[in-house]
PDB file of C-alpha atoms in Angstrom:
ATOM      1  CA  UNK A  24      -6.267  12.664  15.487  1.00 70.00           C
ATOM      2  CA  UNK A  25      -4.034   9.770  16.391  1.00 86.00           C
ATOM      3  CA  UNK A  26      -3.298   6.504  14.598  1.00 86.00           C
ATOM      4  CA  UNK A  27      -4.753   3.622  16.672  1.00 88.00           C
ATOM      5  CA  UNK A  28      -2.704   0.559  17.404  1.00 90.00           C
ATOM      6  CA  UNK A  29      -2.829  -2.559  19.520  1.00 90.00           C
ATOM      7  CA  UNK A  30      -0.274  -5.098  20.653  1.00 91.00           C
ATOM      8  CA  UNK A  31      -0.242  -8.536  18.995  1.00 88.00           C
ATOM      9  CA  UNK A  32       1.816 -11.607  19.877  1.00 91.00           C
ATOM     10  CA  UNK A  33       4.102 -13.019  17.175  1.00 90.00           C
ATOM     11  CA  UNK A  34       6.417 -16.000  17.071  1.00 91.00           C
ATOM     12  CA  UNK A  35       9.925 -15.779  15.844  1.00 87.00           C
ATOM     13  CA  UNK A  36       9.867 -17.597  12.487  1.00 86.00           C
ATOM     14  CA  UNK A  37      13.539 -18.520  12.913  1.00 89.00           C
ATOM     15  CA  UNK A  38      12.986 -19.997  16.351  1.00 90.00           C
ATOM     16  CA  UNK A  39       9.457 -21.398  16.736  1.00 89.00           C
ATOM     17  CA  UNK A  40      10.076 -22.678  20.268  1.00 92.00           C
ATOM     18  CA  UNK A  41      11.105 -19.213  21.514  1.00 90.00           C
ATOM     19  CA  UNK A  42       8.441 -17.376  23.498  1.00 92.00           C
ATOM     20  CA  UNK A  43       6.198 -15.001  21.584  1.00 92.00           C
ATOM     21  CA  UNK A  44       6.989 -11.287  21.698  1.00 90.00           C
ATOM     22  CA  UNK A  45       4.440  -8.535  21.409  1.00 88.00           C
ATOM     23  CA  UNK A  46       4.511  -5.934  18.630  1.00 84.00           C
ATOM     24  CA  UNK A  47       2.549  -2.813  17.822  1.00 89.00           C
ATOM     25  CA  UNK A  48       0.061  -3.288  14.960  1.00 85.00           C
ATOM     26  CA  UNK A  49      -1.872  -0.402  13.325  1.00 85.00           C
ATOM     27  CA  UNK A  50      -5.694  -0.657  13.632  1.00 88.00           C
ATOM     28  CA  UNK A  51      -7.810   0.736  10.831  1.00 87.00           C
ATOM     29  CA  UNK A  52     -10.163   3.449  11.938  1.00 82.00           C
ATOM     30  CA  UNK A  53     -12.939   3.289   9.264  1.00 83.00           C
ATOM     31  CA  UNK A  54     -12.514   3.418   5.560  1.00 81.00           C
ATOM     32  CA  UNK A  55     -13.156   5.716   2.627  1.00 88.00           C
ATOM     33  CA  UNK A  56     -14.813   4.436  -0.551  1.00 86.00           C
ATOM     34  CA  UNK A  57     -14.507   5.574  -4.161  1.00 85.00           C
ATOM     35  CA  UNK A  58     -17.991   7.071  -3.856  1.00 89.00           C
ATOM     36  CA  UNK A  59     -16.898   9.121  -0.757  1.00 91.00           C
ATOM     37  CA  UNK A  60     -13.710  10.268  -2.483  1.00 90.00           C
ATOM     38  CA  UNK A  61     -15.660  11.335  -5.561  1.00 90.00           C
ATOM     39  CA  UNK A  62     -18.105  13.297  -3.369  1.00 92.00           C
ATOM     40  CA  UNK A  63     -15.270  14.975  -1.434  1.00 93.00           C
ATOM     41  CA  UNK A  64     -13.410  15.890  -4.596  1.00 93.00           C
ATOM     42  CA  UNK A  65     -16.553  17.337  -6.160  1.00 93.00           C
ATOM     43  CA  UNK A  66     -16.996  19.697  -3.210  1.00 93.00           C
ATOM     44  CA  UNK A  67     -13.445  20.968  -3.701  1.00 94.00           C
ATOM     45  CA  UNK A  68     -13.673  21.795  -7.407  1.00 93.00           C
ATOM     46  CA  UNK A  69     -16.179  22.503 -10.184  1.00 93.00           C
ATOM     47  CA  UNK A  70     -16.385  18.887 -11.379  1.00 93.00           C
ATOM     48  CA  UNK A  71     -19.492  16.913 -10.500  1.00 95.00           C
ATOM     49  CA  UNK A  72     -19.441  13.877  -8.196  1.00 93.00           C
ATOM     50  CA  UNK A  73     -20.377  11.569 -11.124  1.00 94.00           C
ATOM     51  CA  UNK A  74     -17.493  12.919 -13.206  1.00 95.00           C
ATOM     52  CA  UNK A  75     -15.045  12.496 -10.288  1.00 93.00           C
ATOM     53  CA  UNK A  76     -16.196   8.897  -9.777  1.00 91.00           C
ATOM     54  CA  UNK A  77     -15.819   8.162 -13.499  1.00 94.00           C
ATOM     55  CA  UNK A  78     -12.251   9.564 -13.460  1.00 94.00           C
ATOM     56  CA  UNK A  79     -11.356   7.484 -10.317  1.00 94.00           C
ATOM     57  CA  UNK A  80     -12.751   4.295 -11.894  1.00 94.00           C
ATOM     58  CA  UNK A  81     -10.825   4.995 -15.135  1.00 95.00           C
ATOM     59  CA  UNK A  82      -7.689   5.698 -13.122  1.00 95.00           C
ATOM     60  CA  UNK A  83      -7.990   2.357 -11.309  1.00 95.00           C
ATOM     61  CA  UNK A  84      -8.525   0.475 -14.614  1.00 96.00           C
ATOM     62  CA  UNK A  85      -5.558   2.170 -16.272  1.00 96.00           C
ATOM     63  CA  UNK A  86      -3.231   1.612 -13.323  1.00 96.00           C
ATOM     64  CA  UNK A  87      -4.128  -2.139 -13.434  1.00 95.00           C
ATOM     65  CA  UNK A  88      -3.614  -2.286 -17.169  1.00 94.00           C
ATOM     66  CA  UNK A  89      -0.279  -0.514 -17.128  1.00 95.00           C
ATOM     67  CA  UNK A  90       1.033  -2.557 -14.188  1.00 94.00           C
ATOM     68  CA  UNK A  91       0.074  -5.752 -15.950  1.00 94.00           C
ATOM     69  CA  UNK A  92       2.296  -4.618 -18.847  1.00 93.00           C
ATOM     70  CA  UNK A  93       5.239  -4.151 -16.465  1.00 92.00           C
ATOM     71  CA  UNK A  94       5.218  -0.405 -16.470  1.00 93.00           C
ATOM     72  CA  UNK A  95       5.920   1.886 -13.538  1.00 93.00           C
ATOM     73  CA  UNK A  96       2.839   4.056 -12.985  1.00 95.00           C
ATOM     74  CA  UNK A  97       3.938   7.555 -11.904  1.00 94.00           C
ATOM     75  CA  UNK A  98       1.154   9.647 -10.349  1.00 93.00           C
ATOM     76  CA  UNK A  99       3.149  12.850  -9.954  1.00 91.00           C
ATOM     77  CA  UNK A 100       3.162  14.149  -6.374  1.00 91.00           C
ATOM     78  CA  UNK A 101       1.027  11.238  -5.194  1.00 92.00           C
ATOM     79  CA  UNK A 102       3.710   8.647  -5.840  1.00 94.00           C
ATOM     80  CA  UNK A 103       4.581   5.595  -8.006  1.00 96.00           C
ATOM     81  CA  UNK A 104       3.199   2.042  -8.304  1.00 95.00           C
ATOM     82  CA  UNK A 105       5.322  -0.851  -9.623  1.00 95.00           C
ATOM     83  CA  UNK A 106       5.152  -4.624  -9.641  1.00 95.00           C
ATOM     84  CA  UNK A 107       7.626  -6.329  -7.279  1.00 94.00           C
ATOM     85  CA  UNK A 108       8.583  -9.942  -7.145  1.00 92.00           C
ATOM     86  CA  UNK A 109      10.464 -12.372  -4.804  1.00 93.00           C
ATOM     87  CA  UNK A 110      12.139 -15.577  -5.921  1.00 92.00           C
ATOM     88  CA  UNK A 111      14.047 -18.586  -4.666  1.00 91.00           C
ATOM     89  CA  UNK A 112      17.786 -18.159  -4.779  1.00 92.00           C
ATOM     90  CA  UNK A 113      19.627 -20.117  -7.378  1.00 90.00           C
ATOM     91  CA  UNK A 114      23.337 -20.985  -7.750  1.00 91.00           C
ATOM     92  CA  UNK A 115      23.710 -19.677 -11.299  1.00 90.00           C
ATOM     93  CA  UNK A 116      21.917 -16.934 -13.301  1.00 89.00           C
ATOM     94  CA  UNK A 117      20.802 -19.575 -15.854  1.00 93.00           C
ATOM     95  CA  UNK A 118      18.791 -21.425 -13.217  1.00 93.00           C
ATOM     96  CA  UNK A 119      16.619 -18.382 -12.508  1.00 91.00           C
ATOM     97  CA  UNK A 120      13.413 -18.559 -14.476  1.00 90.00           C
ATOM     98  CA  UNK A 121       9.704 -17.720 -14.106  1.00 91.00           C
ATOM     99  CA  UNK A 122       9.111 -20.801 -11.929  1.00 91.00           C
ATOM    100  CA  UNK A 123      11.668 -19.396  -9.429  1.00 91.00           C
ATOM    101  CA  UNK A 124       9.264 -16.559  -8.656  1.00 94.00           C
ATOM    102  CA  UNK A 125       7.553 -17.241  -5.307  1.00 95.00           C
ATOM    103  CA  UNK A 126       5.674 -13.996  -4.596  1.00 94.00           C
ATOM    104  CA  UNK A 127       4.309 -11.003  -6.408  1.00 94.00           C
ATOM    105  CA  UNK A 128       3.226  -7.674  -4.911  1.00 94.00           C
ATOM    106  CA  UNK A 129       2.441  -4.121  -5.855  1.00 96.00           C
ATOM    107  CA  UNK A 130       4.943  -1.649  -4.519  1.00 95.00           C
ATOM    108  CA  UNK A 131       3.896   1.907  -3.796  1.00 96.00           C
ATOM    109  CA  UNK A 132       6.515   4.641  -3.336  1.00 95.00           C
ATOM    110  CA  UNK A 133       4.729   7.701  -1.904  1.00 96.00           C
ATOM    111  CA  UNK A 134       5.452  11.209  -2.990  1.00 95.00           C
ATOM    112  CA  UNK A 135       6.992  13.832  -0.701  1.00 94.00           C
ATOM    113  CA  UNK A 136       3.735  15.003   1.021  1.00 93.00           C
ATOM    114  CA  UNK A 137       2.749  11.470   1.870  1.00 93.00           C
ATOM    115  CA  UNK A 138       6.221  10.679   3.157  1.00 94.00           C
ATOM    116  CA  UNK A 139       6.233  13.802   5.313  1.00 94.00           C
ATOM    117  CA  UNK A 140       2.862  12.801   6.815  1.00 92.00           C
ATOM    118  CA  UNK A 141       4.723   9.993   8.575  1.00 92.00           C
ATOM    119  CA  UNK A 142       6.811  12.548  10.534  1.00 92.00           C
ATOM    120  CA  UNK A 143       3.700  14.205  12.060  1.00 91.00           C
ATOM    121  CA  UNK A 144       1.699  11.171  13.198  1.00 94.00           C
ATOM    122  CA  UNK A 145       0.656  10.613  16.788  1.00 94.00           C
ATOM    123  CA  UNK A 146      -0.400   7.233  18.213  1.00 94.00           C
ATOM    124  CA  UNK A 147      -3.043   5.960  20.652  1.00 93.00           C
ATOM    125  CA  UNK A 148      -3.141   2.447  22.032  1.00 94.00           C
ATOM    126  CA  UNK A 149      -6.507   0.727  21.885  1.00 93.00           C
ATOM    127  CA  UNK A 150      -7.653  -2.631  23.255  1.00 81.00           C
TER     128      UNK A 150
END
């Protein structure tokens, strides 16, 4: 199976009058829900689908709670989640405060198997 992509035009944010260039953009090919994951997991072990779903829901709630407390959430071989921030640059360290923060995000650092997946991907242009 190949990862689908299409070409999309983008302007240069540093030179808005420059002509657009085209860049590859990954196209999602369906989705998998928590229900589907719970069902798949239940077929791969002795745990019921309902139990798998309950664990996945609890995992989500606990990840959110721990991230909100500023903790790094380490999920073993799967990878790590952590809050990331961006801020405006200031002249002195004293000027940097909470109002300097301009953007927040959740960073995910994949484990080894997920990173290695990237080496084996193939691609197919669509549209």
